[in-house]
Short mmCIF file of C-alpha atoms and ligand atoms in Angstrom, two decimals:
data_model
loop_
_atom_site.label_atom_id
_atom_site.label_comp_id
_atom_site.label_asym_id
_atom_site.label_seq_id
_atom_site.Cartn_x
_atom_site.Cartn_y
_atom_site.Cartn_z
CA MET R 1 7.71 -12.78 4.62
CA PHE R 2 10.79 -10.67 4.34
CA PRO R 3 12.85 -10.10 7.43
CA LYS R 4 13.63 -6.49 8.15
CA THR R 5 17.18 -6.66 7.02
CA HIS R 6 19.13 -4.29 4.94
CA LEU R 7 21.54 -5.46 2.36
CA THR R 8 23.79 -3.91 -0.14
CA ILE R 9 24.90 -5.71 -3.23
CA ALA R 10 28.19 -4.87 -4.80
CA ALA R 11 27.72 -2.72 -7.85
CA ALA R 12 29.81 -5.00 -9.99
CA ALA R 13 27.96 -8.06 -8.76
CA THR R 14 24.65 -6.37 -9.45
CA VAL R 15 25.65 -5.58 -12.96
CA VAL R 16 26.59 -9.19 -13.47
CA VAL R 17 23.37 -10.43 -11.93
CA THR R 18 21.35 -8.08 -14.05
CA ALA R 19 23.23 -8.94 -17.17
CA ALA R 20 22.80 -12.64 -16.46
CA ILE R 21 19.08 -12.18 -16.01
CA LEU R 22 18.81 -10.16 -19.17
CA MET R 23 20.56 -12.84 -21.17
CA SER R 24 19.06 -15.98 -19.71
CA PRO R 25 17.86 -16.79 -16.22
CA SER R 26 20.28 -19.70 -15.82
CA ALA R 27 23.19 -18.32 -17.80
CA GLN R 28 26.58 -19.24 -16.46
CA VAL R 29 28.75 -16.21 -16.28
CA GLU R 30 31.71 -16.70 -18.55
CA ALA R 31 35.30 -16.54 -17.46
CA LYS R 32 35.64 -13.13 -18.97
CA ARG R 33 33.45 -10.78 -17.05
CA MET R 34 31.32 -8.45 -19.10
CA SER R 35 31.00 -4.94 -17.86
CA TYR R 36 27.65 -3.49 -18.77
CA ALA R 37 26.47 0.03 -18.38
CA LEU R 38 22.78 0.30 -17.84
CA ASP R 39 22.26 3.61 -19.52
CA LEU R 40 19.05 4.58 -17.87
CA GLU R 41 18.81 7.97 -19.51
CA GLN R 42 18.96 6.48 -23.00
CA GLY R 43 17.13 3.31 -22.14
CA THR R 44 19.83 1.19 -23.69
CA VAL R 45 22.28 -1.38 -22.47
CA SER R 46 25.77 -0.89 -23.75
CA ASP R 47 28.72 -3.22 -23.53
CA ASN R 48 31.67 -1.47 -21.99
CA GLY R 49 33.99 -4.19 -23.15
CA THR R 50 35.51 -6.90 -21.10
CA VAL R 51 37.40 -6.51 -17.90
CA GLU R 52 39.89 -9.23 -17.23
CA THR R 53 39.50 -10.88 -13.88
CA PRO R 54 41.61 -13.82 -12.77
CA GLU R 55 38.69 -16.01 -11.72
CA PRO R 56 35.06 -16.09 -12.74
CA GLU R 57 32.88 -15.47 -9.74
CA ALA R 58 29.44 -16.67 -8.84
CA PRO R 59 26.83 -14.27 -10.15
CA ASN R 60 25.01 -14.09 -6.86
CA GLU R 61 27.75 -12.72 -4.67
CA VAL R 62 26.01 -10.62 -2.12
CA VAL R 63 27.29 -8.52 0.69
CA ILE R 64 25.19 -7.90 3.75
CA ASN R 65 25.06 -4.75 5.82
CA GLY R 66 27.16 -2.70 3.48
CA GLN R 67 30.39 -4.60 4.12
CA ALA R 68 32.24 -3.20 1.23
CA PRO R 69 32.59 -5.14 -2.00
CA VAL R 70 35.84 -3.28 -2.47
CA ALA R 71 37.81 -5.94 -4.28
CA ASP R 72 35.69 -5.75 -7.41
CA ALA R 73 35.27 -2.01 -7.48
CA GLU R 74 38.96 -1.44 -6.95
CA GLN R 75 40.01 -3.95 -9.54
CA GLN R 76 37.78 -2.30 -12.07
CA ALA R 77 38.99 1.13 -11.10
CA LYS R 78 42.58 0.03 -11.57
CA VAL R 79 41.88 -1.23 -15.02
CA THR R 80 40.20 1.95 -16.19
CA LYS R 81 42.27 4.61 -14.40
CA PRO R 82 45.44 5.82 -16.08
CA ALA R 83 48.60 5.69 -14.02
CA PRO R 84 49.11 8.93 -12.09
CA GLU R 85 51.68 11.22 -13.63
CA ALA R 86 54.81 12.01 -11.72
CA GLU R 87 54.24 15.41 -10.13
CA PRO R 88 56.88 17.89 -9.04
CA ALA R 89 57.34 17.91 -5.29
CA LEU R 90 54.99 20.49 -3.85
CA GLU R 91 54.49 21.34 -0.25
CA TRP R 92 50.87 21.85 0.72
CA GLN R 93 49.51 23.91 3.61
CA THR R 94 45.87 23.45 4.48
CA TYR R 95 43.54 25.82 6.35
CA LYS R 96 39.92 25.41 7.36
CA ILE R 97 38.21 28.74 6.70
CA LYS R 98 36.59 30.30 9.76
CA SER R 99 34.27 33.27 9.95
CA GLY R 100 36.41 36.41 10.10
CA ASP R 101 39.12 34.98 7.84
CA THR R 102 39.90 37.06 4.77
CA LEU R 103 41.73 36.03 1.64
CA SER R 104 44.52 38.39 2.61
CA SER R 105 44.85 36.88 6.11
CA LEU R 106 44.90 33.36 4.67
CA PHE R 107 47.61 34.29 2.15
CA LYS R 108 49.60 35.85 4.98
CA LYS R 109 49.30 32.67 7.09
CA ALA R 110 50.59 30.66 4.15
CA GLY R 111 53.52 33.08 3.76
CA PHE R 112 52.37 35.08 0.72
CA ASN R 113 51.80 38.83 0.48
CA ASP R 114 48.91 40.84 -0.96
CA GLY R 115 50.78 41.40 -4.22
CA ILE R 116 50.77 37.65 -4.89
CA MET R 117 47.13 37.44 -3.79
CA LEU R 118 46.20 40.12 -6.34
CA SER R 119 48.07 38.38 -9.13
CA VAL R 120 46.12 35.21 -8.29
CA ILE R 121 42.65 36.81 -8.28
CA HIS R 122 43.45 38.75 -11.46
CA GLY R 123 44.41 35.49 -13.13
CA GLU R 124 42.79 33.73 -16.05
CA GLY R 125 39.59 31.71 -16.11
CA GLU R 126 37.75 31.50 -12.84
CA ALA R 127 40.64 32.57 -10.63
CA ASP R 128 38.64 35.63 -9.49
CA LYS R 129 36.13 33.32 -7.79
CA LEU R 130 38.70 32.84 -5.04
CA GLN R 131 37.38 36.12 -3.61
CA ARG R 132 34.16 34.41 -2.54
CA LEU R 133 35.07 32.46 0.57
CA TYR R 134 32.70 30.84 3.01
CA ALA R 135 33.33 29.59 6.54
CA GLY R 136 33.66 25.81 6.56
CA GLU R 137 35.47 25.59 3.23
CA THR R 138 39.06 24.39 3.07
CA ILE R 139 41.89 26.17 1.28
CA ARG R 140 45.24 24.63 0.38
CA PHE R 141 48.35 26.44 -0.82
CA ALA R 142 51.11 24.61 -2.70
CA THR R 143 54.68 25.88 -2.61
CA ASP R 144 57.29 24.69 -5.09
CA ASN R 145 60.98 23.96 -4.46
CA ALA R 146 61.89 27.60 -5.02
CA GLY R 147 59.42 28.70 -2.31
CA ASP R 148 56.99 30.24 -4.83
CA LEU R 149 53.25 29.79 -4.85
CA ALA R 150 52.47 27.01 -7.38
CA ALA R 151 48.80 26.23 -6.84
CA ILE R 152 45.73 26.85 -4.68
CA GLU R 153 42.82 24.54 -4.11
CA LEU R 154 39.63 25.81 -2.54
CA GLN R 155 37.44 22.87 -1.55
CA ARG R 156 33.88 24.23 -1.45
CA SER R 157 32.15 20.94 -0.77
CA LEU R 158 32.81 17.27 -1.16
CA LEU R 159 32.05 17.58 -4.87
CA GLU R 160 33.05 21.12 -5.80
CA SER R 161 36.46 22.76 -5.75
CA LEU R 162 38.23 25.71 -7.34
CA LYS R 163 41.67 24.80 -8.63
CA ILE R 164 44.17 27.53 -9.42
CA GLU R 165 47.56 26.79 -10.93
CA LYS R 166 50.52 28.76 -12.05
CA ALA R 167 50.26 29.20 -15.80
CA GLU R 168 52.91 30.45 -18.22
CA GLU R 169 51.96 33.95 -17.29
CA GLY R 170 50.26 34.51 -13.96
CA PHE R 171 47.65 32.12 -12.61
CA SER R 172 44.69 30.29 -14.08
CA GLY R 173 41.64 28.94 -12.23
CA GLN R 174 38.97 26.38 -12.93
CA THR R 175 35.95 25.08 -11.01
CA VAL R 176 36.03 21.30 -10.81
CA ILE R 177 32.82 19.41 -10.11
CA ARG R 178 33.23 15.75 -9.32
CA GLU R 179 30.55 13.29 -10.31
CA PRO R 180 29.92 10.73 -7.61
CA GLU R 181 29.56 7.13 -8.63
CA ALA R 182 26.00 5.92 -8.03
CA ARG R 183 25.65 2.27 -7.10
CA PRO R 184 22.24 0.69 -6.75
CA ALA R 185 21.28 -0.73 -3.35
CA PHE R 186 18.21 -2.52 -2.09
CA ALA R 187 16.17 -2.29 1.07
CA SER R 188 13.02 -4.10 2.04
CA GLY R 189 10.77 -4.23 5.06
CA THR R 190 7.40 -5.09 6.51
CA ILE R 191 5.45 -2.45 8.37
CA ASP R 192 4.85 -3.12 12.03
CA GLY R 193 4.12 0.32 13.41
CA SER R 194 4.81 3.30 11.18
CA LEU R 195 6.47 3.44 7.78
CA TYR R 196 9.19 5.60 9.32
CA LEU R 197 10.18 3.06 11.96
CA SER R 198 10.11 0.13 9.55
CA ALA R 199 12.02 2.04 6.90
CA ARG R 200 14.67 3.03 9.40
CA GLU R 201 15.02 -0.60 10.50
CA ALA R 202 15.42 -1.55 6.85
CA GLY R 203 18.33 0.87 6.60
CA LEU R 204 16.67 3.74 4.72
CA ASN R 205 17.49 7.25 5.88
CA ASP R 206 14.72 9.75 6.55
CA ARG R 207 15.18 11.54 3.25
CA LEU R 208 14.68 8.33 1.25
CA THR R 209 11.68 7.47 3.40
CA MET R 210 10.16 10.89 2.69
CA GLU R 211 10.71 10.34 -1.01
CA LEU R 212 9.20 6.86 -0.84
CA ALA R 213 6.12 8.29 0.89
CA GLY R 214 6.04 11.08 -1.72
CA ILE R 215 6.11 8.64 -4.65
CA PHE R 216 3.13 6.64 -3.38
CA GLY R 217 1.50 9.51 -1.47
CA TRP R 218 -0.79 10.30 -4.41
CA GLU R 219 -2.48 6.93 -4.02
CA ILE R 220 -1.83 5.91 -0.42
CA ASP R 221 -2.46 8.07 2.63
CA PHE R 222 0.43 7.14 4.89
CA VAL R 223 -1.43 8.33 7.99
CA TYR R 224 -4.75 6.53 7.46
CA ASP R 225 -4.27 3.75 4.88
CA VAL R 226 -1.12 1.94 5.98
CA ARG R 227 -1.67 -1.37 7.78
CA LYS R 228 0.52 -3.74 9.77
CA GLY R 229 1.90 -6.27 7.29
CA ASP R 230 2.18 -3.80 4.38
CA ARG R 231 5.51 -4.30 2.62
CA PHE R 232 7.94 -2.11 0.75
CA GLU R 233 10.97 -2.72 -1.45
CA VAL R 234 13.24 0.03 -2.72
CA VAL R 235 16.14 0.18 -5.16
CA TYR R 236 18.01 3.41 -4.56
CA GLU R 237 21.38 4.96 -5.33
CA GLU R 238 24.27 4.97 -2.91
CA LEU R 239 26.75 7.68 -3.84
CA TYR R 240 30.46 6.94 -3.68
CA LEU R 241 33.49 9.14 -4.02
CA ASP R 242 36.91 7.50 -4.19
CA GLY R 243 35.29 4.21 -3.25
CA LYS R 244 33.74 5.64 -0.08
CA LYS R 245 30.01 5.94 0.43
CA PHE R 246 29.10 9.49 1.37
CA ASP R 247 25.40 9.92 0.64
CA THR R 248 22.33 8.41 -0.95
CA GLY R 249 20.89 9.55 -4.26
CA ARG R 250 17.59 8.94 -6.00
CA ILE R 251 15.06 6.15 -5.62
CA LEU R 252 15.25 4.19 -8.90
CA SER R 253 12.32 1.87 -8.34
CA ALA R 254 10.00 1.08 -5.49
CA ARG R 255 7.19 -1.25 -4.60
CA PHE R 256 4.62 -0.80 -1.88
CA VAL R 257 2.11 -3.54 -1.06
CA ASN R 258 -0.76 -1.83 0.74
CA ARG R 259 -3.49 -4.13 2.12
CA GLY R 260 -2.59 -6.72 -0.49
CA GLU R 261 -2.58 -4.22 -3.35
CA ASP R 262 0.68 -4.07 -5.28
CA ASN R 263 1.99 -0.65 -6.37
CA THR R 264 5.21 -0.40 -8.38
CA ALA R 265 6.88 2.86 -9.38
CA LEU R 266 9.85 3.27 -11.74
CA LEU R 267 11.91 6.41 -12.22
CA TYR R 268 11.92 7.31 -15.90
CA THR R 269 13.73 10.16 -17.66
CA ASP R 270 11.95 11.00 -20.91
CA SER R 271 13.58 12.14 -24.12
CA ASN R 272 13.19 15.78 -23.00
CA GLY R 273 15.23 15.02 -19.89
CA GLU R 274 12.26 15.22 -17.49
CA SER R 275 12.29 12.57 -14.76
CA ASP R 276 9.24 11.22 -13.01
CA TYR R 277 7.82 8.02 -11.52
CA TYR R 278 5.55 5.78 -13.56
CA ALA R 279 3.84 2.43 -13.12
CA PRO R 280 5.27 -0.31 -15.39
CA ASN R 281 2.31 0.24 -17.77
CA GLY R 282 3.31 3.89 -18.27
CA LYS R 283 0.69 5.43 -15.97
CA SER R 284 1.95 8.38 -13.95
CA MET R 285 2.24 7.84 -10.19
CA ARG R 286 0.98 11.39 -9.77
CA LYS R 287 -2.50 12.79 -9.92
CA ALA R 288 -3.40 15.89 -11.87
CA PHE R 289 -4.26 17.49 -8.48
CA LEU R 290 -2.67 17.65 -5.07
CA ARG R 291 -5.03 16.26 -2.47
CA THR R 292 -4.00 19.08 -0.11
CA PRO R 293 -2.68 22.43 -1.40
CA ILE R 294 -0.95 23.35 1.86
CA ASN R 295 1.12 21.73 4.62
CA ALA R 296 -1.45 22.12 7.36
CA ARG R 297 -4.19 20.28 9.22
CA VAL R 298 -7.87 20.37 8.40
CA SER R 299 -9.61 22.78 10.78
CA SER R 300 -13.09 22.57 9.26
CA ALA R 301 -14.31 19.88 6.87
CA PHE R 302 -16.40 20.11 3.73
CA ASN R 303 -20.04 20.00 4.91
CA LEU R 304 -23.05 21.06 2.90
CA GLN R 305 -25.24 21.24 6.09
CA ARG R 306 -22.93 23.27 8.30
CA ARG R 307 -23.93 26.20 10.54
CA HIS R 308 -21.77 29.17 9.65
CA PRO R 309 -19.45 30.06 12.59
CA VAL R 310 -19.88 33.82 12.16
CA LEU R 311 -23.45 34.17 10.85
CA ASP R 312 -24.85 31.26 12.93
CA VAL R 313 -27.27 30.16 10.21
CA VAL R 314 -27.24 26.95 8.18
CA ARG R 315 -24.84 27.72 5.44
CA PRO R 316 -23.11 24.97 3.48
CA HIS R 317 -19.33 24.82 3.81
CA GLU R 318 -18.42 24.28 0.20
CA GLY R 319 -14.72 23.80 0.85
CA THR R 320 -12.14 22.54 3.35
CA ASP R 321 -10.40 24.83 5.84
CA TYR R 322 -6.78 24.41 6.81
CA GLY R 323 -5.62 26.27 9.93
CA ALA R 324 -2.13 27.68 9.42
CA PRO R 325 -0.15 30.75 10.48
CA THR R 326 -0.37 33.88 8.34
CA GLY R 327 2.24 33.72 5.59
CA THR R 328 2.17 29.92 5.09
CA PRO R 329 2.56 29.30 1.32
CA ILE R 330 -0.42 27.96 -0.63
CA LYS R 331 0.25 25.72 -3.65
CA ALA R 332 -1.69 25.42 -6.89
CA ALA R 333 -3.42 22.02 -6.62
CA GLY R 334 -3.00 21.45 -10.34
CA ALA R 335 -1.60 23.05 -13.46
CA GLY R 336 -3.93 25.64 -14.98
CA ARG R 337 -4.66 29.30 -15.54
CA VAL R 338 -5.62 32.07 -13.12
CA ARG R 339 -9.29 32.83 -13.76
CA PHE R 340 -9.65 35.29 -10.90
CA SER R 341 -7.25 37.00 -8.51
CA GLY R 342 -8.26 39.76 -6.11
CA TRP R 343 -10.87 40.63 -3.51
CA LYS R 344 -14.06 38.57 -3.52
CA GLY R 345 -16.51 39.69 -0.76
CA GLY R 346 -16.48 37.41 2.33
CA TYR R 347 -13.76 35.28 0.71
CA GLY R 348 -11.33 38.18 1.03
CA ARG R 349 -8.19 37.99 -1.10
CA THR R 350 -8.84 35.05 -3.40
CA VAL R 351 -7.41 33.10 -6.35
CA ILE R 352 -9.51 30.90 -8.64
CA LEU R 353 -7.70 28.53 -11.03
CA GLN R 354 -9.21 26.96 -14.12
CA HIS R 355 -7.99 23.43 -14.92
CA GLY R 356 -9.05 22.14 -18.32
CA ASP R 357 -12.72 22.68 -19.16
CA ASN R 358 -14.59 21.45 -16.13
CA ILE R 359 -12.55 21.83 -12.94
CA THR R 360 -11.88 24.98 -10.90
CA THR R 361 -10.11 25.36 -7.55
CA LEU R 362 -10.50 28.33 -5.21
CA TYR R 363 -8.18 29.59 -2.46
CA ALA R 364 -9.56 32.23 -0.08
CA HIS R 365 -8.62 34.53 2.84
CA MET R 366 -5.05 35.11 1.61
CA SER R 367 -2.78 37.74 3.16
CA ARG R 368 -1.14 38.32 -0.22
CA LEU R 369 -0.90 36.80 -3.68
CA GLY R 370 2.08 34.86 -5.02
CA LYS R 371 4.55 36.39 -7.46
CA GLY R 372 3.13 36.82 -10.97
CA ILE R 373 -0.38 35.65 -9.98
CA LYS R 374 -2.76 37.74 -12.09
CA ASN R 375 -5.73 36.99 -14.30
CA GLY R 376 -4.78 34.79 -17.24
CA ALA R 377 -1.39 33.75 -15.84
CA LYS R 378 -0.34 30.13 -16.30
CA VAL R 379 0.53 28.18 -13.14
CA LYS R 380 2.27 24.88 -12.56
CA GLN R 381 1.14 22.25 -10.11
CA GLY R 382 2.70 22.98 -6.70
CA GLU R 383 3.59 26.58 -7.56
CA THR R 384 3.03 29.08 -4.73
CA ILE R 385 -0.01 31.17 -5.66
CA GLY R 386 -0.46 33.02 -2.37
CA TYR R 387 -0.04 33.03 1.40
CA VAL R 388 -2.38 32.26 4.27
CA GLY R 389 -4.09 35.25 5.87
CA SER R 390 -7.37 36.29 7.48
CA SER R 391 -8.82 38.56 4.81
CA GLY R 392 -12.63 38.56 4.35
CA MET R 393 -15.16 37.22 6.83
CA VAL R 394 -13.13 34.95 9.12
CA THR R 395 -12.39 34.31 12.79
CA GLY R 396 -8.67 33.57 12.31
CA PRO R 397 -5.99 32.91 9.68
CA HIS R 398 -6.69 29.85 7.53
CA LEU R 399 -6.96 28.67 3.93
CA HIS R 400 -10.45 27.97 2.62
CA TYR R 401 -10.04 25.61 -0.37
CA GLU R 402 -12.74 24.62 -2.86
CA PHE R 403 -12.73 22.04 -5.62
CA ARG R 404 -15.53 22.38 -8.19
CA LEU R 405 -16.49 20.01 -10.97
CA ASN R 406 -18.70 21.65 -13.63
CA GLY R 407 -19.37 24.41 -11.09
CA ALA R 408 -20.64 22.07 -8.33
CA PRO R 409 -18.68 21.89 -5.05
CA ARG R 410 -16.99 18.55 -4.35
CA ASN R 411 -15.16 17.35 -1.26
CA SER R 412 -11.52 17.85 -2.25
CA ARG R 413 -10.42 15.22 0.28
CA THR R 414 -12.49 12.39 -1.20
CA VAL R 415 -13.22 13.34 -4.83
CA LYS R 416 -11.68 10.92 -7.35
CA LEU R 417 -8.78 12.80 -8.88
CA PRO R 418 -7.74 12.40 -12.50
CA ASP R 419 -4.27 10.94 -13.16
CA ALA R 420 -1.42 13.11 -14.36
CA LYS R 421 -0.37 12.55 -17.98
CA PRO R 422 0.95 9.03 -18.75
CA VAL R 423 4.02 8.31 -20.88
CA PRO R 424 3.00 9.57 -24.35
CA ALA R 425 2.37 6.95 -27.06
CA SER R 426 5.30 8.29 -29.09
CA GLU R 427 7.66 7.40 -26.26
CA MET R 428 6.16 4.07 -25.22
CA ALA R 429 8.69 1.83 -26.99
CA ARG R 430 11.57 3.67 -25.33
CA PHE R 431 9.81 3.49 -21.99
CA LYS R 432 9.25 -0.28 -22.36
CA ARG R 433 12.92 -0.96 -23.12
CA TYR R 434 13.87 1.04 -20.13
CA THR R 435 11.37 -0.47 -17.69
CA GLU R 436 12.45 -3.99 -18.65
CA GLN R 437 15.92 -3.17 -17.38
CA ARG R 438 14.59 -1.55 -14.24
CA LEU R 439 12.35 -4.51 -13.46
CA ALA R 440 15.17 -6.98 -14.17
CA GLN R 441 17.36 -5.06 -11.74
CA PHE R 442 14.58 -5.03 -9.17
CA ASN R 443 13.92 -8.76 -9.54
CA GLY R 444 17.63 -9.55 -9.33
CA PHE R 445 17.89 -7.75 -6.03
CA ARG R 446 14.73 -9.35 -4.69
CA GLU R 447 15.83 -12.88 -5.58
CA ASN R 448 19.16 -12.39 -3.88
CA PHE R 449 17.42 -10.96 -0.88
CA GLN R 450 15.06 -13.93 -0.62
CA GLN R 451 17.88 -16.43 -1.01
CA LEU R 452 19.74 -14.70 1.78
CA ALA R 453 16.66 -14.68 3.98
CA LEU R 454 16.25 -18.44 3.40
CA ALA R 455 19.91 -19.06 4.11
CA SER R 456 19.75 -17.17 7.38
CA ASP R 457 16.65 -19.14 8.45
CA GLU R 458 18.37 -22.47 8.02
ZN1 LIG M 501 -14.01 27.61 4.75
#
């Protein structure tokens, strides 16, 4: 059993662990540390050369509870970063932009008149973008020794800024986007009550937990299927800027053991740049159809022996109703083509989609159709095709949804859904190379985690 602990492994240590595993399970790490880049987009491992460290370190150095592995990261940063250039002495004034501030008022506060402001916004490059200011952003003015404006920095967010500098003639501006450093981290837990509580105890934030549920949600119903004792393991990105963690990124790989059944999902970016989650055998984690085309609760189930609520006669209910306020978006359950869009008797405003040769889905009682939804139009899975309403013969606003196989109605909530497309055969070799690295990384984390768990039991 895994204790519900959260641990973070230093990025450098992880790389070493992974590299060691890739080379040989018992390999001693040599005195010269190898720095590997796991290029997950290309599916290759490249050697970034050697980084000199004074002492070889054990490959399984592990840090618990995010206590920063700074020494390694900083040492590496020092090796790769060029020495900062000597800059002329500038004096910076910083203002947090509030609603009501104008560019002119900010220039005035910093001691510069409108003439200077105009020469800045008429400058080269992206200098004119200084005119778009938003409350909450930070602006800094730099003054040189002579008291002249030398530079302006508009910090739009942690990652984006607009930098304007004095050029030979006038000013010149440039948007600078910083790339955060993504370091892999691991979390693991056993479900006691809900996934959300256990995931939070394991150190995952709610966004990662939502994503985790989304990855496995095609196979596992997190409301009905999850049992006490189910386990999860996640390798995800922690995003760092200047050595400080500021956010989490994507889930790279995840495992969910549901009632003894093992599900593993790996994030894979194909050669067209499309990313999705696949099982290690290349099967998509998705289905070709959403189980539910709307974020709403079932108000009336599929029932072929139902009494009709308005007509009060036995009339089969050939679909599932979802009660939702008028205007709630309705998603295409699968990719396909619009076979019908318009008014259809008691169904009211309706869309029928054709998926391949033998499946159709129907969405009735809409208040209005989605943008571009007309006969023959192509739709993507999840695209909004219309909005909930109460058109046709109904007692209140809801979506009536039908799933038909060869024309016969099927219960959309229980019908076996076809899988989404797997990794194509032409890309399988690339996928295999890539998944080997992902699984090695996953196993490295897990082994460290188990060793730690044993150590803390003793
Ligand atoms: Zn209905």
